[in-house]
Amino acid sequence: MRSSLRFDVITLFAPIFSAISEQGVTGRAHAQGRWQVNTWNPRDFTHDVHRTVDDRPYGGGPGMVMRVEPLEKAVLAVQAQRQAGTDAEPAPVILLSPQGQRFDQAQAQALAAGPGAIMVCGRYEGIDQRFIDRWVTQEVSLGDFVLSGGEIAALAMMDAAVRLLPGVLNDDESAVQDSFNDELSGLLDCPHYTRPEVYDGQAVPDILLSGHHANIVRWRRKQSLEATWRKRPDLIETARGKGWLSRDDEKFLSDLQGNDKR
Ligand code: SAH
């Protein structure tokens, strides 16, 4: 099968990426050639004996800053190799950064549907701004906290995209039924149960043992609505705005609200 989803990661810590290329469902898909990840070490694009990739910040202050030149040479090498390949669709240059747009499921879907990305992982205090101005097309953040490097954020993005590729998950772990997906109206997933039927006095909800498929579907929908209403009311508003909530959904939600006031 042709693998068009290709990630080129510019990083000082290549071994971190085996966490998804060798483990779990993403590892299986990687072994099958469904996607690829190549790492590029900025040190390989230096000329001094010490292979220096960082230097002290102008203006003073703590920490070190990643130099422009090794990063720029790495991007040029990646682009030359990507263009030489059969799949010459240009890829975005994504900088993992706490200042970026926060990553979400919609971005994971867009990433999975595209040619992949060139991902730049910062370290230390960050990267010389001139590299960002010249090369970066998109800054993406994992959330409002500061990591010690972009690698974990890049891993998270790739994992979220790869599991959406058709056939990467087995049918029974299908991604469309997960939280945030369109099929679930962007809501949170319902609770799940497995054997035993009773654990330490706690029973599985009867309906799940009833074998009545339509009722189970309705129950799950209500559970999703309730979980979302309680934990992430903003997602209810988004779904409403998109016209994704049915009359039954709205009725259930207004009953919930009524019960809550009592
Ligand atoms: N001085 C910077 C943070 C540097 S942290 C600032 O305050 O904005 C070092 C590197 O970790 C960053 O260059 C970035 O690549 C990565 N990083 C840190 N937090 C991140 C986050 N929330 N999302 C994505 N990448 C992050």
PDB file of C-alpha atoms in Angstrom, residues 2-254:
ATOM      1  CA  ARG A   2       1.259   3.498  -0.837  1.00  0.00           C
ATOM      2  CA  SER A   3       2.173   5.425   2.244  1.00  0.00           C
ATOM      3  CA  SER A   4       1.675   9.112   1.603  1.00  0.00           C
ATOM      4  CA  LEU A   5       1.589  10.133   5.231  1.00  0.00           C
ATOM      5  CA  ARG A   6       5.167  11.058   5.892  1.00  0.00           C
ATOM      6  CA  PHE A   7       6.585  12.908   8.851  1.00  0.00           C
ATOM      7  CA  ASP A   8      10.049  14.410   8.855  1.00  0.00           C
ATOM      8  CA  VAL A   9      11.007  15.449  12.349  1.00  0.00           C
ATOM      9  CA  ILE A  10      13.895  17.778  13.043  1.00  0.00           C
ATOM     10  CA  THR A  11      15.022  16.804  16.526  1.00  0.00           C
ATOM     11  CA  LEU A  12      18.027  16.372  18.780  1.00  0.00           C
ATOM     12  CA  PHE A  13      16.359  13.316  20.341  1.00  0.00           C
ATOM     13  CA  ALA A  14      15.526  10.837  17.577  1.00  0.00           C
ATOM     14  CA  PRO A  15      15.139   7.767  19.841  1.00  0.00           C
ATOM     15  CA  ILE A  16      12.004   9.261  21.394  1.00  0.00           C
ATOM     16  CA  PHE A  17      10.120   8.580  18.157  1.00  0.00           C
ATOM     17  CA  SER A  18      10.369   4.821  18.458  1.00  0.00           C
ATOM     18  CA  ALA A  19       7.598   5.250  21.059  1.00  0.00           C
ATOM     19  CA  ILE A  20       5.091   5.401  18.209  1.00  0.00           C
ATOM     20  CA  SER A  21       6.939   3.816  15.292  1.00  0.00           C
ATOM     21  CA  GLU A  22       7.600   0.603  17.250  1.00  0.00           C
ATOM     22  CA  GLN A  23       4.741   0.341  19.749  1.00  0.00           C
ATOM     23  CA  GLY A  24       1.026  -0.350  19.636  1.00  0.00           C
ATOM     24  CA  VAL A  25      -1.349   0.212  16.722  1.00  0.00           C
ATOM     25  CA  THR A  26       0.805   2.978  15.280  1.00  0.00           C
ATOM     26  CA  GLY A  27       3.821   0.649  15.418  1.00  0.00           C
ATOM     27  CA  ARG A  28       1.881  -2.076  13.586  1.00  0.00           C
ATOM     28  CA  ALA A  29       0.814   0.413  10.893  1.00  0.00           C
ATOM     29  CA  HIS A  30       4.392   1.638  10.609  1.00  0.00           C
ATOM     30  CA  ALA A  31       5.663  -1.910  10.072  1.00  0.00           C
ATOM     31  CA  GLN A  32       3.028  -2.298   7.347  1.00  0.00           C
ATOM     32  CA  GLY A  33       4.333   0.824   5.617  1.00  0.00           C
ATOM     33  CA  ARG A  34       1.126   2.765   6.135  1.00  0.00           C
ATOM     34  CA  TRP A  35       3.009   5.831   7.320  1.00  0.00           C
ATOM     35  CA  GLN A  36       6.598   6.854   7.813  1.00  0.00           C
ATOM     36  CA  VAL A  37       8.640   8.972  10.136  1.00  0.00           C
ATOM     37  CA  ASN A  38      12.181  10.133   9.448  1.00  0.00           C
ATOM     38  CA  THR A  39      14.265  11.983  11.981  1.00  0.00           C
ATOM     39  CA  TRP A  40      16.822  14.627  11.108  1.00  0.00           C
ATOM     40  CA  ASN A  41      19.446  15.729  13.601  1.00  0.00           C
ATOM     41  CA  PRO A  42      20.404  19.428  13.357  1.00  0.00           C
ATOM     42  CA  ARG A  43      23.899  18.408  14.549  1.00  0.00           C
ATOM     43  CA  ASP A  44      24.427  16.715  11.183  1.00  0.00           C
ATOM     44  CA  PHE A  45      24.089  20.139   9.566  1.00  0.00           C
ATOM     45  CA  THR A  46      26.808  21.902  11.555  1.00  0.00           C
ATOM     46  CA  HIS A  47      30.408  22.526  10.500  1.00  0.00           C
ATOM     47  CA  ASP A  48      32.299  23.089  13.738  1.00  0.00           C
ATOM     48  CA  VAL A  49      34.092  20.303  15.631  1.00  0.00           C
ATOM     49  CA  HIS A  50      31.681  20.543  18.541  1.00  0.00           C
ATOM     50  CA  ARG A  51      28.653  20.325  16.232  1.00  0.00           C
ATOM     51  CA  THR A  52      27.046  23.248  18.055  1.00  0.00           C
ATOM     52  CA  VAL A  53      23.313  23.692  17.589  1.00  0.00           C
ATOM     53  CA  ASP A  54      22.700  26.311  20.285  1.00  0.00           C
ATOM     54  CA  ASP A  55      24.215  29.540  21.550  1.00  0.00           C
ATOM     55  CA  ARG A  56      23.668  32.230  24.201  1.00  0.00           C
ATOM     56  CA  PRO A  57      20.776  34.644  23.723  1.00  0.00           C
ATOM     57  CA  TYR A  58      21.440  38.186  22.501  1.00  0.00           C
ATOM     58  CA  GLY A  59      20.373  40.671  25.140  1.00  0.00           C
ATOM     59  CA  GLY A  60      21.289  38.283  27.913  1.00  0.00           C
ATOM     60  CA  GLY A  61      19.066  36.102  30.037  1.00  0.00           C
ATOM     61  CA  PRO A  62      19.052  32.448  31.007  1.00  0.00           C
ATOM     62  CA  GLY A  63      19.386  29.384  28.808  1.00  0.00           C
ATOM     63  CA  MET A  64      20.411  28.753  25.255  1.00  0.00           C
ATOM     64  CA  VAL A  65      18.750  29.365  21.897  1.00  0.00           C
ATOM     65  CA  MET A  66      18.783  27.017  18.895  1.00  0.00           C
ATOM     66  CA  ARG A  67      20.769  28.499  15.996  1.00  0.00           C
ATOM     67  CA  VAL A  68      19.175  29.258  12.627  1.00  0.00           C
ATOM     68  CA  GLU A  69      21.666  27.635  10.287  1.00  0.00           C
ATOM     69  CA  PRO A  70      21.573  23.943  11.302  1.00  0.00           C
ATOM     70  CA  LEU A  71      17.769  24.041  11.377  1.00  0.00           C
ATOM     71  CA  GLU A  72      17.534  25.778   8.012  1.00  0.00           C
ATOM     72  CA  LYS A  73      19.936  23.288   6.405  1.00  0.00           C
ATOM     73  CA  ALA A  74      17.914  20.436   7.856  1.00  0.00           C
ATOM     74  CA  VAL A  75      14.668  21.827   6.407  1.00  0.00           C
ATOM     75  CA  LEU A  76      16.327  22.268   2.992  1.00  0.00           C
ATOM     76  CA  ALA A  77      17.584  18.675   3.080  1.00  0.00           C
ATOM     77  CA  VAL A  78      14.135  17.376   4.015  1.00  0.00           C
ATOM     78  CA  GLN A  79      12.442  19.393   1.297  1.00  0.00           C
ATOM     79  CA  ALA A  80      14.918  18.228  -1.343  1.00  0.00           C
ATOM     80  CA  GLN A  81      14.293  14.620  -0.379  1.00  0.00           C
ATOM     81  CA  ARG A  82      10.512  15.003  -0.252  1.00  0.00           C
ATOM     82  CA  GLN A  83      10.438  16.702  -3.653  1.00  0.00           C
ATOM     83  CA  ALA A  84      12.528  13.941  -5.173  1.00  0.00           C
ATOM     84  CA  GLY A  85       9.945  11.405  -4.016  1.00  0.00           C
ATOM     85  CA  THR A  86       6.833  10.448  -5.953  1.00  0.00           C
ATOM     86  CA  ASP A  87       4.661  12.347  -3.557  1.00  0.00           C
ATOM     87  CA  ALA A  88       5.732  15.913  -4.165  1.00  0.00           C
ATOM     88  CA  GLU A  89       2.770  17.614  -2.501  1.00  0.00           C
ATOM     89  CA  PRO A  90       4.380  20.336  -0.364  1.00  0.00           C
ATOM     90  CA  ALA A  91       4.204  19.694   3.353  1.00  0.00           C
ATOM     91  CA  PRO A  92       3.680  22.317   6.045  1.00  0.00           C
ATOM     92  CA  VAL A  93       6.617  23.173   8.282  1.00  0.00           C
ATOM     93  CA  ILE A  94       5.150  22.876  11.769  1.00  0.00           C
ATOM     94  CA  LEU A  95       6.913  24.284  14.803  1.00  0.00           C
ATOM     95  CA  LEU A  96       5.850  22.720  18.075  1.00  0.00           C
ATOM     96  CA  SER A  97       5.485  25.678  20.390  1.00  0.00           C
ATOM     97  CA  PRO A  98       3.532  26.719  23.483  1.00  0.00           C
ATOM     98  CA  GLN A  99       2.677  29.836  21.469  1.00  0.00           C
ATOM     99  CA  GLY A 100       0.969  27.877  18.692  1.00  0.00           C
ATOM    100  CA  GLN A 101      -2.657  27.131  17.949  1.00  0.00           C
ATOM    101  CA  ARG A 102      -3.835  24.419  20.307  1.00  0.00           C
ATOM    102  CA  PHE A 103      -3.928  20.988  18.669  1.00  0.00           C
ATOM    103  CA  ASP A 104      -7.330  19.302  18.395  1.00  0.00           C
ATOM    104  CA  GLN A 105      -9.148  16.443  16.672  1.00  0.00           C
ATOM    105  CA  ALA A 106     -10.041  18.562  13.622  1.00  0.00           C
ATOM    106  CA  GLN A 107      -6.339  19.229  13.073  1.00  0.00           C
ATOM    107  CA  ALA A 108      -5.584  15.533  13.541  1.00  0.00           C
ATOM    108  CA  GLN A 109      -8.113  14.747  10.802  1.00  0.00           C
ATOM    109  CA  ALA A 110      -6.614  17.360   8.476  1.00  0.00           C
ATOM    110  CA  LEU A 111      -3.126  16.018   9.149  1.00  0.00           C
ATOM    111  CA  ALA A 112      -4.189  12.411   8.444  1.00  0.00           C
ATOM    112  CA  ALA A 113      -5.767  13.465   5.141  1.00  0.00           C
ATOM    113  CA  GLY A 114      -2.684  15.343   3.927  1.00  0.00           C
ATOM    114  CA  PRO A 115       0.897  14.548   2.898  1.00  0.00           C
ATOM    115  CA  GLY A 116       2.217  14.714   6.469  1.00  0.00           C
ATOM    116  CA  ALA A 117       4.463  17.435   7.798  1.00  0.00           C
ATOM    117  CA  ILE A 118       7.933  18.622   8.552  1.00  0.00           C
ATOM    118  CA  MET A 119       7.997  19.011  12.325  1.00  0.00           C
ATOM    119  CA  VAL A 120      10.526  21.132  14.145  1.00  0.00           C
ATOM    120  CA  CYS A 121      11.118  20.312  17.791  1.00  0.00           C
ATOM    121  CA  GLY A 122      12.571  23.106  19.871  1.00  0.00           C
ATOM    122  CA  ARG A 123      14.726  22.595  22.958  1.00  0.00           C
ATOM    123  CA  TYR A 124      16.316  24.930  25.523  1.00  0.00           C
ATOM    124  CA  GLU A 125      14.747  28.416  25.575  1.00  0.00           C
ATOM    125  CA  GLY A 126      13.467  27.925  22.045  1.00  0.00           C
ATOM    126  CA  ILE A 127      14.540  28.765  18.517  1.00  0.00           C
ATOM    127  CA  ASP A 128      16.080  31.855  16.909  1.00  0.00           C
ATOM    128  CA  GLN A 129      13.079  33.885  15.675  1.00  0.00           C
ATOM    129  CA  ARG A 130      14.627  34.286  12.247  1.00  0.00           C
ATOM    130  CA  PHE A 131      14.253  30.562  11.575  1.00  0.00           C
ATOM    131  CA  ILE A 132      10.577  30.808  12.499  1.00  0.00           C
ATOM    132  CA  ASP A 133      10.045  33.851  10.259  1.00  0.00           C
ATOM    133  CA  ARG A 134      11.753  32.209   7.292  1.00  0.00           C
ATOM    134  CA  TRP A 135      10.452  28.666   7.405  1.00  0.00           C
ATOM    135  CA  VAL A 136       7.613  27.913   9.749  1.00  0.00           C
ATOM    136  CA  THR A 137       4.131  27.807   8.183  1.00  0.00           C
ATOM    137  CA  GLN A 138       2.253  26.811  11.319  1.00  0.00           C
ATOM    138  CA  GLU A 139       2.908  26.850  15.075  1.00  0.00           C
ATOM    139  CA  VAL A 140       1.091  24.151  17.029  1.00  0.00           C
ATOM    140  CA  SER A 141       0.794  23.766  20.787  1.00  0.00           C
ATOM    141  CA  LEU A 142      -0.223  20.779  22.869  1.00  0.00           C
ATOM    142  CA  GLY A 143      -1.750  23.020  25.536  1.00  0.00           C
ATOM    143  CA  ASP A 144      -1.083  25.837  27.929  1.00  0.00           C
ATOM    144  CA  PHE A 145       1.946  24.393  29.645  1.00  0.00           C
ATOM    145  CA  VAL A 146       5.646  24.320  28.850  1.00  0.00           C
ATOM    146  CA  LEU A 147       7.436  21.129  27.845  1.00  0.00           C
ATOM    147  CA  SER A 148      11.198  20.789  27.819  1.00  0.00           C
ATOM    148  CA  GLY A 149      11.100  20.021  24.096  1.00  0.00           C
ATOM    149  CA  GLY A 150       8.780  19.716  21.124  1.00  0.00           C
ATOM    150  CA  GLU A 151       9.207  15.933  20.800  1.00  0.00           C
ATOM    151  CA  ILE A 152       6.333  14.871  23.029  1.00  0.00           C
ATOM    152  CA  ALA A 153       4.014  17.322  21.279  1.00  0.00           C
ATOM    153  CA  ALA A 154       5.104  15.988  17.875  1.00  0.00           C
ATOM    154  CA  LEU A 155       4.504  12.415  19.062  1.00  0.00           C
ATOM    155  CA  ALA A 156       1.026  13.320  20.244  1.00  0.00           C
ATOM    156  CA  MET A 157       0.119  14.919  16.910  1.00  0.00           C
ATOM    157  CA  MET A 158       1.436  12.028  14.850  1.00  0.00           C
ATOM    158  CA  ASP A 159      -0.261   9.409  17.005  1.00  0.00           C
ATOM    159  CA  ALA A 160      -3.595  11.228  16.774  1.00  0.00           C
ATOM    160  CA  ALA A 161      -3.296  11.445  12.961  1.00  0.00           C
ATOM    161  CA  VAL A 162      -2.017   7.939  12.249  1.00  0.00           C
ATOM    162  CA  ARG A 163      -4.783   6.172  14.194  1.00  0.00           C
ATOM    163  CA  LEU A 164      -7.281   7.885  11.867  1.00  0.00           C
ATOM    164  CA  LEU A 165      -5.841   6.290   8.722  1.00  0.00           C
ATOM    165  CA  PRO A 166      -8.296   3.740   7.316  1.00  0.00           C
ATOM    166  CA  GLY A 167      -7.557   0.269   8.657  1.00  0.00           C
ATOM    167  CA  VAL A 168      -5.033   1.297  11.315  1.00  0.00           C
ATOM    168  CA  LEU A 169      -7.478   0.533  14.096  1.00  0.00           C
ATOM    169  CA  ASN A 170      -9.397  -2.724  14.067  1.00  0.00           C
ATOM    170  CA  ASP A 171     -13.141  -2.386  13.462  1.00  0.00           C
ATOM    171  CA  ASP A 172     -13.894  -2.869  17.102  1.00  0.00           C
ATOM    172  CA  GLU A 173     -11.663  -0.005  18.110  1.00  0.00           C
ATOM    173  CA  SER A 174     -12.920   2.245  15.339  1.00  0.00           C
ATOM    174  CA  ALA A 175     -11.910   5.888  15.606  1.00  0.00           C
ATOM    175  CA  VAL A 176     -15.206   7.331  14.412  1.00  0.00           C
ATOM    176  CA  GLN A 177     -16.827   6.403  17.703  1.00  0.00           C
ATOM    177  CA  ASP A 178     -14.248   8.229  19.766  1.00  0.00           C
ATOM    178  CA  SER A 179     -14.715  11.553  21.492  1.00  0.00           C
ATOM    179  CA  PHE A 180     -14.739  14.700  19.315  1.00  0.00           C
ATOM    180  CA  ASN A 181     -15.499  12.882  16.049  1.00  0.00           C
ATOM    181  CA  ASP A 182     -18.208  14.084  13.684  1.00  0.00           C
ATOM    182  CA  GLU A 183     -20.067  10.802  13.946  1.00  0.00           C
ATOM    183  CA  LEU A 184     -20.466  11.511  17.666  1.00  0.00           C
ATOM    184  CA  SER A 185     -21.479  15.116  16.890  1.00  0.00           C
ATOM    185  CA  GLY A 186     -18.184  16.210  18.415  1.00  0.00           C
ATOM    186  CA  LEU A 187     -19.341  15.008  21.855  1.00  0.00           C
ATOM    187  CA  LEU A 188     -17.457  12.948  24.428  1.00  0.00           C
ATOM    188  CA  ASP A 189     -17.551   9.157  24.218  1.00  0.00           C
ATOM    189  CA  CYS A 190     -19.960   7.087  26.343  1.00  0.00           C
ATOM    190  CA  PRO A 191     -18.734   4.901  29.251  1.00  0.00           C
ATOM    191  CA  HIS A 192     -17.487   1.394  28.428  1.00  0.00           C
ATOM    192  CA  TYR A 193     -17.690  -1.873  30.374  1.00  0.00           C
ATOM    193  CA  THR A 194     -16.235  -5.347  29.995  1.00  0.00           C
ATOM    194  CA  ARG A 195     -16.321  -8.589  31.998  1.00  0.00           C
ATOM    195  CA  PRO A 196     -17.088  -9.395  34.770  1.00  0.00           C
ATOM    196  CA  GLU A 197     -20.784  -8.506  34.845  1.00  0.00           C
ATOM    197  CA  VAL A 198     -20.514  -7.669  38.543  1.00  0.00           C
ATOM    198  CA  TYR A 199     -17.315  -6.394  40.078  1.00  0.00           C
ATOM    199  CA  ASP A 200     -17.200  -6.064  43.863  1.00  0.00           C
ATOM    200  CA  GLY A 201     -20.957  -5.476  43.950  1.00  0.00           C
ATOM    201  CA  GLN A 202     -20.968  -3.018  41.036  1.00  0.00           C
ATOM    202  CA  ALA A 203     -23.009  -4.269  38.098  1.00  0.00           C
ATOM    203  CA  VAL A 204     -22.767  -3.346  34.427  1.00  0.00           C
ATOM    204  CA  PRO A 205     -25.832  -1.314  33.331  1.00  0.00           C
ATOM    205  CA  ASP A 206     -28.631  -3.800  32.436  1.00  0.00           C
ATOM    206  CA  ILE A 207     -29.284  -2.276  29.056  1.00  0.00           C
ATOM    207  CA  LEU A 208     -25.841  -3.326  27.797  1.00  0.00           C
ATOM    208  CA  LEU A 209     -26.729  -6.960  28.538  1.00  0.00           C
ATOM    209  CA  SER A 210     -30.191  -6.702  26.931  1.00  0.00           C
ATOM    210  CA  GLY A 211     -29.039  -7.425  23.389  1.00  0.00           C
ATOM    211  CA  HIS A 212     -31.468  -4.748  22.174  1.00  0.00           C
ATOM    212  CA  HIS A 213     -29.291  -2.868  19.732  1.00  0.00           C
ATOM    213  CA  ALA A 214     -31.501   0.203  19.149  1.00  0.00           C
ATOM    214  CA  ASN A 215     -31.970   0.765  22.864  1.00  0.00           C
ATOM    215  CA  ILE A 216     -28.248   0.440  23.433  1.00  0.00           C
ATOM    216  CA  VAL A 217     -27.562   3.038  20.757  1.00  0.00           C
ATOM    217  CA  ARG A 218     -30.065   5.409  22.392  1.00  0.00           C
ATOM    218  CA  TRP A 219     -28.561   4.791  25.856  1.00  0.00           C
ATOM    219  CA  ARG A 220     -25.063   5.465  24.590  1.00  0.00           C
ATOM    220  CA  ARG A 221     -26.154   8.695  22.938  1.00  0.00           C
ATOM    221  CA  LYS A 222     -27.697   9.878  26.201  1.00  0.00           C
ATOM    222  CA  GLN A 223     -24.579   8.921  28.145  1.00  0.00           C
ATOM    223  CA  SER A 224     -22.460  10.901  25.675  1.00  0.00           C
ATOM    224  CA  LEU A 225     -24.742  13.904  25.948  1.00  0.00           C
ATOM    225  CA  GLU A 226     -24.736  13.757  29.734  1.00  0.00           C
ATOM    226  CA  ALA A 227     -20.966  13.334  30.067  1.00  0.00           C
ATOM    227  CA  THR A 228     -20.396  16.207  27.664  1.00  0.00           C
ATOM    228  CA  TRP A 229     -22.966  18.428  29.368  1.00  0.00           C
ATOM    229  CA  ARG A 230     -21.295  17.864  32.720  1.00  0.00           C
ATOM    230  CA  LYS A 231     -17.627  17.894  31.732  1.00  0.00           C
ATOM    231  CA  ARG A 232     -17.422  19.963  28.554  1.00  0.00           C
ATOM    232  CA  PRO A 233     -20.507  22.144  28.066  1.00  0.00           C
ATOM    233  CA  ASP A 234     -18.613  24.094  25.404  1.00  0.00           C
ATOM    234  CA  LEU A 235     -18.806  21.029  23.127  1.00  0.00           C
ATOM    235  CA  ILE A 236     -22.608  20.962  23.482  1.00  0.00           C
ATOM    236  CA  GLU A 237     -22.727  24.561  22.278  1.00  0.00           C
ATOM    237  CA  THR A 238     -20.493  23.752  19.322  1.00  0.00           C
ATOM    238  CA  ALA A 239     -22.633  20.761  18.340  1.00  0.00           C
ATOM    239  CA  ARG A 240     -25.773  22.871  18.655  1.00  0.00           C
ATOM    240  CA  GLY A 241     -24.239  25.588  16.500  1.00  0.00           C
ATOM    241  CA  LYS A 242     -23.509  23.030  13.806  1.00  0.00           C
ATOM    242  CA  GLY A 243     -27.061  21.680  13.880  1.00  0.00           C
ATOM    243  CA  TRP A 244     -25.830  18.281  15.057  1.00  0.00           C
ATOM    244  CA  LEU A 245     -28.260  17.832  17.961  1.00  0.00           C
ATOM    245  CA  SER A 246     -31.604  16.154  17.230  1.00  0.00           C
ATOM    246  CA  ARG A 247     -34.943  16.984  18.831  1.00  0.00           C
ATOM    247  CA  ASP A 248     -34.500  13.940  21.087  1.00  0.00           C
ATOM    248  CA  ASP A 249     -31.032  15.181  22.105  1.00  0.00           C
ATOM    249  CA  GLU A 250     -32.407  18.614  23.019  1.00  0.00           C
ATOM    250  CA  LYS A 251     -35.295  17.091  24.944  1.00  0.00           C
ATOM    251  CA  PHE A 252     -32.874  14.928  26.931  1.00  0.00           C
ATOM    252  CA  LEU A 253     -30.624  17.910  27.659  1.00  0.00           C
ATOM    253  CA  SER A 254     -33.482  20.083  28.883  1.00  0.00           C
TER     254      SER A 254
END
